[in-house]
Short mmCIF file of C-alpha atoms in Angstrom, two decimals:
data_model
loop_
_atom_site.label_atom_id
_atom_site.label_comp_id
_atom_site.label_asym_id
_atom_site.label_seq_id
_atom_site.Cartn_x
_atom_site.Cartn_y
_atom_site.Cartn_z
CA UNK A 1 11.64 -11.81 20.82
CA UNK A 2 14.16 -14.17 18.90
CA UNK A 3 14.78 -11.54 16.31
CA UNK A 4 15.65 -8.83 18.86
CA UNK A 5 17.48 -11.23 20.90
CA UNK A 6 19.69 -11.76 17.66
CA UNK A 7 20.50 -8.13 16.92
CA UNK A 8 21.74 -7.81 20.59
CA UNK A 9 23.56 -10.59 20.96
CA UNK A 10 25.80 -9.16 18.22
CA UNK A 11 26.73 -6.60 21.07
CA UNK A 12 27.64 -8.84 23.68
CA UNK A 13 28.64 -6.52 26.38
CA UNK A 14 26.47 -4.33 28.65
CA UNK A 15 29.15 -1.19 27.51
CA UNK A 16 28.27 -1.62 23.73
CA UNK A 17 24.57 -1.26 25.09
CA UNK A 18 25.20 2.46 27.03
CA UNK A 19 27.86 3.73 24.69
CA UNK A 20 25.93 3.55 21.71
CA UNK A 21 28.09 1.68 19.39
CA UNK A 22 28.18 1.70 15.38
CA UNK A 23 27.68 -1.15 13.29
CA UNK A 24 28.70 -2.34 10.03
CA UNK A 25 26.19 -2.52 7.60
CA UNK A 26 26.02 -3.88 4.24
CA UNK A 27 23.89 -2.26 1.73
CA UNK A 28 21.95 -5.45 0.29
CA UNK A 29 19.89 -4.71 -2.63
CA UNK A 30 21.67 -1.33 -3.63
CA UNK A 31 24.12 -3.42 -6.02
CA UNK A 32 27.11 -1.98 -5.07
CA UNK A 33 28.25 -4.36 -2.20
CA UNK A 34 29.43 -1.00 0.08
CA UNK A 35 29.44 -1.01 3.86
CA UNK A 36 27.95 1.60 5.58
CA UNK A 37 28.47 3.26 9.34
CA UNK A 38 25.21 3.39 10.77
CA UNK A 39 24.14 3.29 14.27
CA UNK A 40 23.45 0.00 16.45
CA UNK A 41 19.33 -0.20 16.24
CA UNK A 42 18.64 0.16 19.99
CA UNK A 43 20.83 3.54 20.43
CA UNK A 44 19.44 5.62 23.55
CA UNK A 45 17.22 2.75 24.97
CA UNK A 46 19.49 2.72 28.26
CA UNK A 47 18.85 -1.26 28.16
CA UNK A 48 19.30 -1.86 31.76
CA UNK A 49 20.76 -5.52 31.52
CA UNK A 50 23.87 -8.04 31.21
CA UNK A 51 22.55 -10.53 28.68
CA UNK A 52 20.52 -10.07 25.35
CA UNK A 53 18.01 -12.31 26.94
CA UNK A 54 17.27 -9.87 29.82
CA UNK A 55 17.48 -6.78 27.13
CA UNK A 56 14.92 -8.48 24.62
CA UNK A 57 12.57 -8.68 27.45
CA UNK A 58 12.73 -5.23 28.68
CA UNK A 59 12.33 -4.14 25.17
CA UNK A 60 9.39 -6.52 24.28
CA UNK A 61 7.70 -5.43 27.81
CA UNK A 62 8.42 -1.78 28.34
CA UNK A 63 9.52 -0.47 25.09
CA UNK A 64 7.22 -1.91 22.15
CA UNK A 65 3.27 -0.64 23.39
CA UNK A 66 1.50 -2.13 20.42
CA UNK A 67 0.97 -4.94 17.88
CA UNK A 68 -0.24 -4.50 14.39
CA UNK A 69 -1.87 -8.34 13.20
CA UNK A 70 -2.76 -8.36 9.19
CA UNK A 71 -4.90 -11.47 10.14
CA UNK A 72 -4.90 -14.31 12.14
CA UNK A 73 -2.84 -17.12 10.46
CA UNK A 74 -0.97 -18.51 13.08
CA UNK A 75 2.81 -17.62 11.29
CA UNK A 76 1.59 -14.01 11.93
CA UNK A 77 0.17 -14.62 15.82
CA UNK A 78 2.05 -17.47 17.01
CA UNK A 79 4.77 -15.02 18.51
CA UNK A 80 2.98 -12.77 19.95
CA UNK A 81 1.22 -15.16 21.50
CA UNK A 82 3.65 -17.06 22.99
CA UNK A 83 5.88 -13.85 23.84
CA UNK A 84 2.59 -12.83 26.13
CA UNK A 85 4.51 -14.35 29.06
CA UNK A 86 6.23 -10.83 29.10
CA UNK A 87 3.23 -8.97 29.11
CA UNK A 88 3.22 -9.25 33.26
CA UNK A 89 4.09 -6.49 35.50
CA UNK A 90 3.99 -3.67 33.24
CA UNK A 91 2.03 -0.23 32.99
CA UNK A 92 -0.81 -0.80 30.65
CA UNK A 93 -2.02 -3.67 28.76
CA UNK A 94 -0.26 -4.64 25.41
CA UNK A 95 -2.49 -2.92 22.42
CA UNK A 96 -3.50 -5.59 19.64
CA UNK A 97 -4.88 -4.05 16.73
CA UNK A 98 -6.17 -5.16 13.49
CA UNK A 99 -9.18 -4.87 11.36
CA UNK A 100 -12.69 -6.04 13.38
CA UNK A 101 -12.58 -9.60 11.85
CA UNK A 102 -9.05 -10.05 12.72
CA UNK A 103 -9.99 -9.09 16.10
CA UNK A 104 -12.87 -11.61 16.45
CA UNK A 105 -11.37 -14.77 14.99
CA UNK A 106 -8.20 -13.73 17.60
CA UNK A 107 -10.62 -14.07 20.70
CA UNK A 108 -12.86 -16.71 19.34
CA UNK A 109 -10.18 -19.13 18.41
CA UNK A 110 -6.94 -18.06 20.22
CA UNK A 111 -7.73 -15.84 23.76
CA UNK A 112 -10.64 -18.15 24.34
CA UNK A 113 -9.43 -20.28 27.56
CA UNK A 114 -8.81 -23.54 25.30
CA UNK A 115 -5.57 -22.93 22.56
CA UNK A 116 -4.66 -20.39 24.71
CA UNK A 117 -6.01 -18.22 28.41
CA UNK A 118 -8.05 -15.50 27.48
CA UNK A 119 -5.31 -12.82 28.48
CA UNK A 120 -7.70 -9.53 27.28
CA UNK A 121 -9.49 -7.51 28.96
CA UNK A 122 -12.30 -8.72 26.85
CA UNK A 123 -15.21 -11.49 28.76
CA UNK A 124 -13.82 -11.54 31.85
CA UNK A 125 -10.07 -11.81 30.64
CA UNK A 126 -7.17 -11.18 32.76
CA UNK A 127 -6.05 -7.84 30.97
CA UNK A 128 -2.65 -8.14 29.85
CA UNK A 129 -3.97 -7.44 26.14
CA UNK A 130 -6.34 -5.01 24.67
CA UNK A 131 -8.18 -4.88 21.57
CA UNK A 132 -7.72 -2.12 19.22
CA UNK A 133 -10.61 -2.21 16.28
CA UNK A 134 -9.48 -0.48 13.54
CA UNK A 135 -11.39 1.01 10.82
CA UNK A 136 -11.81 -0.04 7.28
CA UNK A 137 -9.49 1.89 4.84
CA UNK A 138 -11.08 5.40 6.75
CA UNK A 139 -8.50 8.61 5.39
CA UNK A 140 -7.99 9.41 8.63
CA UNK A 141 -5.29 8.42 10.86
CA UNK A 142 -5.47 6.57 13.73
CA UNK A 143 -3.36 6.57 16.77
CA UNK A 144 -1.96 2.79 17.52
CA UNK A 145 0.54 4.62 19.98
CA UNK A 146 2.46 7.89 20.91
CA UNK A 147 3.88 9.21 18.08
CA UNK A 148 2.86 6.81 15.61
CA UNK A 149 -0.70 6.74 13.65
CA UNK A 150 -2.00 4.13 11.23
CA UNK A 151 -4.39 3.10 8.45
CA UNK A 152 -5.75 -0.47 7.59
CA UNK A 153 -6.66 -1.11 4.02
CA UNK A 154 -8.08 -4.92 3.90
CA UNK A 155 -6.99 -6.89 0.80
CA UNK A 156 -7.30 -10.24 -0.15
CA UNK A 157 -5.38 -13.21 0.81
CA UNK A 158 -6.61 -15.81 -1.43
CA UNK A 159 -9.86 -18.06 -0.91
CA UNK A 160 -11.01 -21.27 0.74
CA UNK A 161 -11.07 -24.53 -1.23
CA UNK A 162 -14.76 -25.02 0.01
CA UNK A 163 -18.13 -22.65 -0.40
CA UNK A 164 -19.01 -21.15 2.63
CA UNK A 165 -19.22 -18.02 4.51
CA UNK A 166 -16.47 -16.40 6.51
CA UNK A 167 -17.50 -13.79 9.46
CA UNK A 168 -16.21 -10.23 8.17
CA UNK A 169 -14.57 -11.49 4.85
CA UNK A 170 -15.72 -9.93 1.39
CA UNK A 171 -16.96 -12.33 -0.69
CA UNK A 172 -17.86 -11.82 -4.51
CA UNK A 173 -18.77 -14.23 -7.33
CA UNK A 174 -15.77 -16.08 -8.57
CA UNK A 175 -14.81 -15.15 -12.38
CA UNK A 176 -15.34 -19.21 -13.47
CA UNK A 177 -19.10 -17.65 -13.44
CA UNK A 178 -19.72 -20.41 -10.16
CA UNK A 179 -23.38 -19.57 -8.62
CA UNK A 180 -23.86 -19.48 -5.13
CA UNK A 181 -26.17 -22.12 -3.52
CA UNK A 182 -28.63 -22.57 -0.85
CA UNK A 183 -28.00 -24.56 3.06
CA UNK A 184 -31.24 -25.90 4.27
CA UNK A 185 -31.67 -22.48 6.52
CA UNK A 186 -31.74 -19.96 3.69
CA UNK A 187 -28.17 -18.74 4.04
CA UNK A 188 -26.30 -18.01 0.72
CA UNK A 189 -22.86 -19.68 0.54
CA UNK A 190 -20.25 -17.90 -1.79
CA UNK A 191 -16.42 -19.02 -2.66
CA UNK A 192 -14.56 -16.91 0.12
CA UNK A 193 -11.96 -14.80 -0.34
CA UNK A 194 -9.96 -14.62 3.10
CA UNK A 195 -9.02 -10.64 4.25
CA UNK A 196 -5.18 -9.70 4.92
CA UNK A 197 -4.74 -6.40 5.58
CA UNK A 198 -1.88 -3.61 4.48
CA UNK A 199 -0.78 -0.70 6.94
CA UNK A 200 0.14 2.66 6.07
CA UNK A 201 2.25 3.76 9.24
CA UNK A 202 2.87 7.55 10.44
CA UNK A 203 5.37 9.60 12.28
CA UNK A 204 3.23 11.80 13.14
CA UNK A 205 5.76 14.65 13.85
CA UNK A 206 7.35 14.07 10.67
CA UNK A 207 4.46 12.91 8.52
CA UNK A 208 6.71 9.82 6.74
CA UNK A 209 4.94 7.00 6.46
CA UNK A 210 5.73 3.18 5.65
CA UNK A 211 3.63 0.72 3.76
CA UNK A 212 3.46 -2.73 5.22
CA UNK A 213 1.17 -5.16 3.98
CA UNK A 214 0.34 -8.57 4.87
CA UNK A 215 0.13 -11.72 3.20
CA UNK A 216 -1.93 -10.97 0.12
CA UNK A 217 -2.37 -12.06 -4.03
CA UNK A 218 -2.13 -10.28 -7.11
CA UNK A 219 -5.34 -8.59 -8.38
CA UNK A 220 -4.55 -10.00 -11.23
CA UNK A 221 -5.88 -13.46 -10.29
CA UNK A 222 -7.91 -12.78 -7.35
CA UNK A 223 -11.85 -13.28 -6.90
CA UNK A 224 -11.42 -10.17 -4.85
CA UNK A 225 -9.12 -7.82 -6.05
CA UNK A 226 -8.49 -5.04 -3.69
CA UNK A 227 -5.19 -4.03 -3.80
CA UNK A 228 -5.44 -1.15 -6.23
CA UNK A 229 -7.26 1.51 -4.10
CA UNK A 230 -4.17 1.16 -1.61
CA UNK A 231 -1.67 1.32 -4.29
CA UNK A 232 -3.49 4.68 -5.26
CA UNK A 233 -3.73 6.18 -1.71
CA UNK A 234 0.15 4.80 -1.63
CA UNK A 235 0.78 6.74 -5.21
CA UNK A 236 -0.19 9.77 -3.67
CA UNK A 237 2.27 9.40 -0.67
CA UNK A 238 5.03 8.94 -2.78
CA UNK A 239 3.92 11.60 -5.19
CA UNK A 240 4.41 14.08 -2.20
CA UNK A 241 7.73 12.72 -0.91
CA UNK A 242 5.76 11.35 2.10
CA UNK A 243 6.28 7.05 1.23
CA UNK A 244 9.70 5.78 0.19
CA UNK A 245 9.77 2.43 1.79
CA UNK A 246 7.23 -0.25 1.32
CA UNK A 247 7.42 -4.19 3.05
CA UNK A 248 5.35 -6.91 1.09
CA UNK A 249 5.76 -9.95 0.72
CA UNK A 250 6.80 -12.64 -2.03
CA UNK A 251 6.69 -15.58 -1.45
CA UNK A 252 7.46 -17.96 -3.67
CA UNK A 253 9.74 -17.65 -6.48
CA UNK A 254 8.92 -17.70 -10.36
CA UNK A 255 8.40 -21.24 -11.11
CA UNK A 256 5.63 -21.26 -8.48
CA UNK A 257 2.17 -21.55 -10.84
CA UNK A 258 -0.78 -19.14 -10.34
CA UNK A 259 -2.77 -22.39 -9.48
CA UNK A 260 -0.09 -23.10 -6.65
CA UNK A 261 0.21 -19.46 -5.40
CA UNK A 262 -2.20 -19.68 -2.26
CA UNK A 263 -2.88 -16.36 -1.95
CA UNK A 264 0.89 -15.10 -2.24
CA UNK A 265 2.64 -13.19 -4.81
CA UNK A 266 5.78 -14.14 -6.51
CA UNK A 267 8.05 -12.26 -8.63
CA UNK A 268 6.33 -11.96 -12.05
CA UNK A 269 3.49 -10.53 -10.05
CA UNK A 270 4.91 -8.35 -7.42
CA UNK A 271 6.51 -6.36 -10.25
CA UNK A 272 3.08 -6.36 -11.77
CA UNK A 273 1.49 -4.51 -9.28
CA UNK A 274 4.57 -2.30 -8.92
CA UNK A 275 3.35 -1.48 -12.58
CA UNK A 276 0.27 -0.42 -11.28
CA UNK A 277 1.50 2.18 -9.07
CA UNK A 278 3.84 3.34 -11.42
CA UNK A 279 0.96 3.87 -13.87
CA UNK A 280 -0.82 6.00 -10.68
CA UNK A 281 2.47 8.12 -10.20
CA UNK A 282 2.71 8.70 -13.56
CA UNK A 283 -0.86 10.19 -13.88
CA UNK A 284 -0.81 11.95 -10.69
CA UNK A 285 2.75 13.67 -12.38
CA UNK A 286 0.54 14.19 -15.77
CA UNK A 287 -2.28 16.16 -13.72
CA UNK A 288 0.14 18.15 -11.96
CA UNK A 289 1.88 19.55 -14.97
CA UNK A 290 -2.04 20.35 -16.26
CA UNK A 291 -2.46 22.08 -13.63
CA UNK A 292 0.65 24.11 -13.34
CA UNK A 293 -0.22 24.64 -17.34
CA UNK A 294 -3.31 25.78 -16.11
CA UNK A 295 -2.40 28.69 -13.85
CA UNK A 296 0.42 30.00 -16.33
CA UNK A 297 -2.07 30.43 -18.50
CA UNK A 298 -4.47 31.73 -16.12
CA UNK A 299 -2.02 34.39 -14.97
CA UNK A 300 -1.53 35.36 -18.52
CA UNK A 301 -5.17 36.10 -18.87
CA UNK A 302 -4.92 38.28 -15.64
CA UNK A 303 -2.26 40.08 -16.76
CA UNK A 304 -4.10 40.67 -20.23
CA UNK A 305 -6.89 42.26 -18.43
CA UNK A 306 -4.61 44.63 -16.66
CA UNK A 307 -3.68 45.75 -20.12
CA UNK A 308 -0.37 44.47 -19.58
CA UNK A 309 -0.49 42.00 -22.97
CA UNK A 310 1.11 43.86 -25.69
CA UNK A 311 -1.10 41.84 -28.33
CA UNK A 312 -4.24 43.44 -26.51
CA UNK A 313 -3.04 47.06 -26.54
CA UNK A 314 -2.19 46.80 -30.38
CA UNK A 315 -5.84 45.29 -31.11
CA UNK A 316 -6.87 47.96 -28.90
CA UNK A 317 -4.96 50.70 -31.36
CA UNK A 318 -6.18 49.28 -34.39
CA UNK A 319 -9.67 48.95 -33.34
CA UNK A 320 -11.02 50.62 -30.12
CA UNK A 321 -14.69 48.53 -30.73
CA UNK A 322 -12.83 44.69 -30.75
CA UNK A 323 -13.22 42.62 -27.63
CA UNK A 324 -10.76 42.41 -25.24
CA UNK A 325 -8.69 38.74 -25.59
CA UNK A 326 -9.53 38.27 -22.37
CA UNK A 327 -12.81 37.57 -23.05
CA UNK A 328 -12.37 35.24 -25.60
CA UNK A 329 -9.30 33.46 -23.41
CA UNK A 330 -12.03 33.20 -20.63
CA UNK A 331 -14.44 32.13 -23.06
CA UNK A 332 -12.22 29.04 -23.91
CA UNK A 333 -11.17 28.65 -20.31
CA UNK A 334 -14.99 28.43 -18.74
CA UNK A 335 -15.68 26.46 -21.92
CA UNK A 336 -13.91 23.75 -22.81
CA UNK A 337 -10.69 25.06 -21.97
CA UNK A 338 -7.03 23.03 -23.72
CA UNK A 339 -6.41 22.00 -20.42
CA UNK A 340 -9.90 19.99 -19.65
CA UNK A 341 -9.93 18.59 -23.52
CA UNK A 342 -6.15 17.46 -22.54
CA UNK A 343 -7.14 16.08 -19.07
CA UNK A 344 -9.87 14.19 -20.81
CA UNK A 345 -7.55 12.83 -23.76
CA UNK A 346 -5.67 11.49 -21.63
CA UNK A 347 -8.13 10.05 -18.28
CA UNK A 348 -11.45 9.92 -20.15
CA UNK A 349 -14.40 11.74 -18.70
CA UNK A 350 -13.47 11.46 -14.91
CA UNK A 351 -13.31 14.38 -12.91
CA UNK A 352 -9.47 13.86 -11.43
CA UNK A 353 -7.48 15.86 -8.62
CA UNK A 354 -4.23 15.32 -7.41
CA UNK A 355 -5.35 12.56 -4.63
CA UNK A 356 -8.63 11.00 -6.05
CA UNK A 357 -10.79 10.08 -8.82
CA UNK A 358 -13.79 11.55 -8.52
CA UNK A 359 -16.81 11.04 -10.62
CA UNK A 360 -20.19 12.84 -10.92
CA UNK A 361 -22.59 11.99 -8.07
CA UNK A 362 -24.64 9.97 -10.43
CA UNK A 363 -21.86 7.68 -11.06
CA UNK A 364 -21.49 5.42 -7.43
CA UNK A 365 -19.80 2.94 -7.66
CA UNK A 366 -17.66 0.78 -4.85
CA UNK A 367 -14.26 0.97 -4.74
CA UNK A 368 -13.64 -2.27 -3.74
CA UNK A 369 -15.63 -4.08 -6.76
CA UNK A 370 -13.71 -6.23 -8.66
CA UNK A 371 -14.86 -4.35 -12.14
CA UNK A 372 -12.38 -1.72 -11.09
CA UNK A 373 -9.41 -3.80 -10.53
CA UNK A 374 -6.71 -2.79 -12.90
CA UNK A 375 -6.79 -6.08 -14.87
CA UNK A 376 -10.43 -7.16 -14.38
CA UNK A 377 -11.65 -6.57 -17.02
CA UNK A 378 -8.85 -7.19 -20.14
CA UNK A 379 -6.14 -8.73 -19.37
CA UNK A 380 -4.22 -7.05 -22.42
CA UNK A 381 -3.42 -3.97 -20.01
CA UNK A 382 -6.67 -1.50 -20.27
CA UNK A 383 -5.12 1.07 -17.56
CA UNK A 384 -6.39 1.87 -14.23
CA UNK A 385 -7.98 4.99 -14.92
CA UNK A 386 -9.24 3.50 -18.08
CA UNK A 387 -10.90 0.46 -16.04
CA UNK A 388 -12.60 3.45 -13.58
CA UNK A 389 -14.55 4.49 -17.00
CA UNK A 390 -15.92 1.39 -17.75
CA UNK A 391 -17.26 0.76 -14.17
CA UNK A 392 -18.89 3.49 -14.36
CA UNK A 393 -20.46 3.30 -18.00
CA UNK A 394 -18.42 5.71 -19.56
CA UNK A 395 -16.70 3.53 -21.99
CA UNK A 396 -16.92 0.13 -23.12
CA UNK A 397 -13.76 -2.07 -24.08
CA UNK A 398 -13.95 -1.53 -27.52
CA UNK A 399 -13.21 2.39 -27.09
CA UNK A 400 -10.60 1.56 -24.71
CA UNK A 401 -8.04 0.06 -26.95
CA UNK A 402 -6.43 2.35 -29.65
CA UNK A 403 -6.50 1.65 -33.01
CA UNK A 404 -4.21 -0.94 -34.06
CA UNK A 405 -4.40 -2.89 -30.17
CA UNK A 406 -1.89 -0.80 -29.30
CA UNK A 407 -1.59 0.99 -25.80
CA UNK A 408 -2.46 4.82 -25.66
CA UNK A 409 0.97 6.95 -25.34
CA UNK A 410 -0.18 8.71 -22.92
CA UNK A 411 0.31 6.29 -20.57
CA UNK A 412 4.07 5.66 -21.91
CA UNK A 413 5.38 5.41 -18.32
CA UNK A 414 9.09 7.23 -18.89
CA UNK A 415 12.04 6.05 -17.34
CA UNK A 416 12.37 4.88 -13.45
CA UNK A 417 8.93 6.40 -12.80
CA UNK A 418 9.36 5.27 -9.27
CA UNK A 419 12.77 6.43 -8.80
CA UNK A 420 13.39 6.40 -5.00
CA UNK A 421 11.07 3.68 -3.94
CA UNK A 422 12.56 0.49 -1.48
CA UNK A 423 10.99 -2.32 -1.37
CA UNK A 424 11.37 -4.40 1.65
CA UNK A 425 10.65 -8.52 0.59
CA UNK A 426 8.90 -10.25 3.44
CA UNK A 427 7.39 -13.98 4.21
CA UNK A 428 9.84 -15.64 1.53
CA UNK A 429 8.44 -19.58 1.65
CA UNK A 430 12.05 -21.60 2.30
CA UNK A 431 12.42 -25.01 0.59
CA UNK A 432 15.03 -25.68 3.46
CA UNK A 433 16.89 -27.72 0.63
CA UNK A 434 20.96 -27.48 0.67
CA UNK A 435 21.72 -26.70 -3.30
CA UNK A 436 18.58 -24.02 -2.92
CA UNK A 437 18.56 -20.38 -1.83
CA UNK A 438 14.92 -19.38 -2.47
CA UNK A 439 15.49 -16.04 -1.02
CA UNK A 440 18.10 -14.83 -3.20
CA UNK A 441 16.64 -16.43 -6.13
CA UNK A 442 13.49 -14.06 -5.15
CA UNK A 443 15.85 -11.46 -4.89
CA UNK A 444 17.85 -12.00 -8.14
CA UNK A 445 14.70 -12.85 -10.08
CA UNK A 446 13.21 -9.06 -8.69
CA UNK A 447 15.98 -7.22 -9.98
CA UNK A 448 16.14 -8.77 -13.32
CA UNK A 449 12.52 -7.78 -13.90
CA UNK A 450 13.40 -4.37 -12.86
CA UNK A 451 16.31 -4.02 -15.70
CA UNK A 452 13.83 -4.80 -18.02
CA UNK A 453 11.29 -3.01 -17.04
CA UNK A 454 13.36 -0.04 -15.75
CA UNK A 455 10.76 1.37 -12.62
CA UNK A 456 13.59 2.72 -10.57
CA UNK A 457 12.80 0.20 -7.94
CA UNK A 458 15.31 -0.90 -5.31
CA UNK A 459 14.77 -3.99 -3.59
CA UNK A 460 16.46 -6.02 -0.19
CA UNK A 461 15.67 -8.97 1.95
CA UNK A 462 13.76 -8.82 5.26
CA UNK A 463 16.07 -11.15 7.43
CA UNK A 464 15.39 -11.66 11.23
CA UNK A 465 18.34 -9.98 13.21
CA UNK A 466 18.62 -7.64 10.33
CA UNK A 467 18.35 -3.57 10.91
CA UNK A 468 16.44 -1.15 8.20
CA UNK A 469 17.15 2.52 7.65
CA UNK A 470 14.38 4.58 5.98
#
């Protein structure tokens, strides 16, 4: 409630409330410094009351239905927990959702009648709150409340500094080769890697979608990586004109070690994984212009058989008995046609389509294994799709890198490949010292990676009080 409190106390009079006032907003991030008319956030609520106060608490209670949780650390449940006392006298219970183990450790350790009264409607709970279980990275959407639909992708939020066994995390072997051990009961104890989670949000009339993650780490040094199956699904969003606007975090800035990260990224790494997905949008671009390749040439062939293809009615003259080039064209195209030997030059052997890999049925493999991480298995920069190869025996490392060490130009990413892409920074880690500005340091240090590396990203600060336009 504080932040909405803060946006309306900037109106302080009910009139600026009903007569929908505009507000002056400066275009952080865009690096022009221009101020731009644009509506006051809360335009046609009809906020019934005097005082921000009163107006943040008819919003919290009557306007906002449902609360997305990436996982239970308490910077990401303390408010709404403590903003429950607004949850009382109101049409239906508040909707928490999150991923199943979010869910759990929320009403084993929280909404358990000891930190805090078990206000679900859970084990003989009072009901002002109701659990939402959301499934794990399913394609289809689910609705969290009218209008809006949502998918939960779980990622990894670094690990414990002790072997043992979270409820509902993934756990996997760390890559110092440690072994897992034996309690006295038989139960295996592995390092654990503790689940965030990263929502892609829907309009569902107009089909736009957001990407907000949670606290997570870079693949890069992660015992779990997970993050690149949701920068493909997010690749393919953007590829259609669908994502434009993503939130993650960064939390500390660049002179934050890996060792001292915590399971948070920082600049150096953020745009790292931006790489990633550029890599994705630039392959998804590659197959499209296959394809389109594909069908010109296909049409061609059609009209060739109609007799349309001058070349084929002078072969014709000249010798009745030659075979139509239709059939050899077809020949080539049910073969090995210049379009699958190009598709193949350039993503190996894997069947792709616009949204997916997709390999033969023989192939399985899990899509959250850490062999297909986009930097688990060479850290010189083997690609994505060439990492998908190798997980599933196609390739070893060795046929990976071109001759010379040098990376394949096919994968020669072009200028501002994500062109059009904001990037929301959230959960920035304050040093609360007075000569120190960690978030604009962040932000600084962000776009001087991007100059250099020339992605097309645009990036601004997450600030409470503050009012996004997407």
């Amino acid at each position: 409630m504080a932040g909405i409190i803060r946006i309306l106390e900037e109106h302080s009079s009910r009139s600026s409330f009903t007569k929908e006032p505009i507000a002056l907003v400066s275009e952080n991030g865009s690096g022009n410094g221009s101020i731009t008319k644009r509506p006051f956030p809360f335009c046609g609520a009809n906020l019934p009351y005097d005082t921000p106060r009163g107006n943040a608490a008819y919003v919290t209670r009557e306007l906002v239905s449902t609360y997305l949780i990436t996982h239970p650390h308490l910077d990401h449940l303390s408010g709404f927990v403590i903003n429950t006392a607004c949850f009382t006298q109101t049409e239906s219970p508040k909707r928490l959702a999150a991923l199943p183990s979010t869910i759990e450790a929320i009403k084993t350790h929280i909404f358990n009648d000891i930190i805090w009264p078990n206000l679900s409607d859970e084990e003989c709970g009072v009901g002002l709150v109701t659990y939402q279980r959301l499934p794990e990275a399913a394609l289809e959407y689910v609705e969290v409340c009218s209008g809006l639909s949502a998918q939960a992708w779980p990622v990894s939020h670094g690990h414990c500094m002790k072997s043992h066994y979270h409820r509902g995390s993934q756990t996997y072997q760390g890559k110092d080769g440690m072994t897992t051990d034996r309690s006295p009961g038989g139960s295996r104890k592995k390092m654990c890697v503790y689940d965030s989670t990263v929502y892609f949000i829907r309009d569902d009339a107009t089909k736009k979608e957001v990407m907000m993650w949670g606290d997570v780490e870079p693949d890069s040094i992660s015992l779990s990586p997970r993050n690149h199956p949701a920068w493909s699904h997010a690749a393919a969003k953007f590829h259609k004109g669908l994502l434009n606007t993503i939130f993650i975090e960064c939390s500390y800035d660049c002179n934050q070690p890996d060792e001292a990260l915590y399971g948070h990224l920082s600049p150096p790494h953020l745009m790292d994984e931006m790489s990633s997905l550029a890599r994705i949008v630039v392959g998804l671009r590659k197959a499209d212009e296959i394809e389109k390749r594909g069908k010109l040439k296909r049409k061609r062939m059609s009209y060739g058989y109609h007799n349309d293809d001058p070349d084929i009615m002078a072969r014709r003259t000249e010798n009745p008995n030659a075979p139509p080039k239709i059939l050899e064209e077809s020949h080539n195209y049910h073969g090995t046609s210049p379009q699958e030997d190009e598709v193949n030059e350039i993503y190996g052997n894997s069947r792709w389509n616009k949204n997916h890999l997709q390999v033969d049925s023989k192939h399985k493999f899990d899509r959250f294994s850490p062999e297909i991480s986009p930097r688990a298995v060479d850290p010189k920069g083997i690609d994505f799709f060439d990492t998908i190869n190798l997980a599933i025996g196609q390739r070893t490392p060795e046929e990976m890198v071109p001759p010379g060490g040098g990376r394949d130009e096919a994968f020669d990413l072009g200028p501002s490949p994500l062109q059009g892409l904001h990037l929301v920074i959230t959960h920035v880690k304050d040093t609360l010292l007075d000569d120190v500005n960690v978030p604009e340091d962040i932000l600084r240090s962000l776009q001087g990676l991007e100059a250099v590396q020339q992605l097309g990203v645009t990036f601004s600060l997450s600030e409470q009080g503050g009012s996004l336009y997407f």
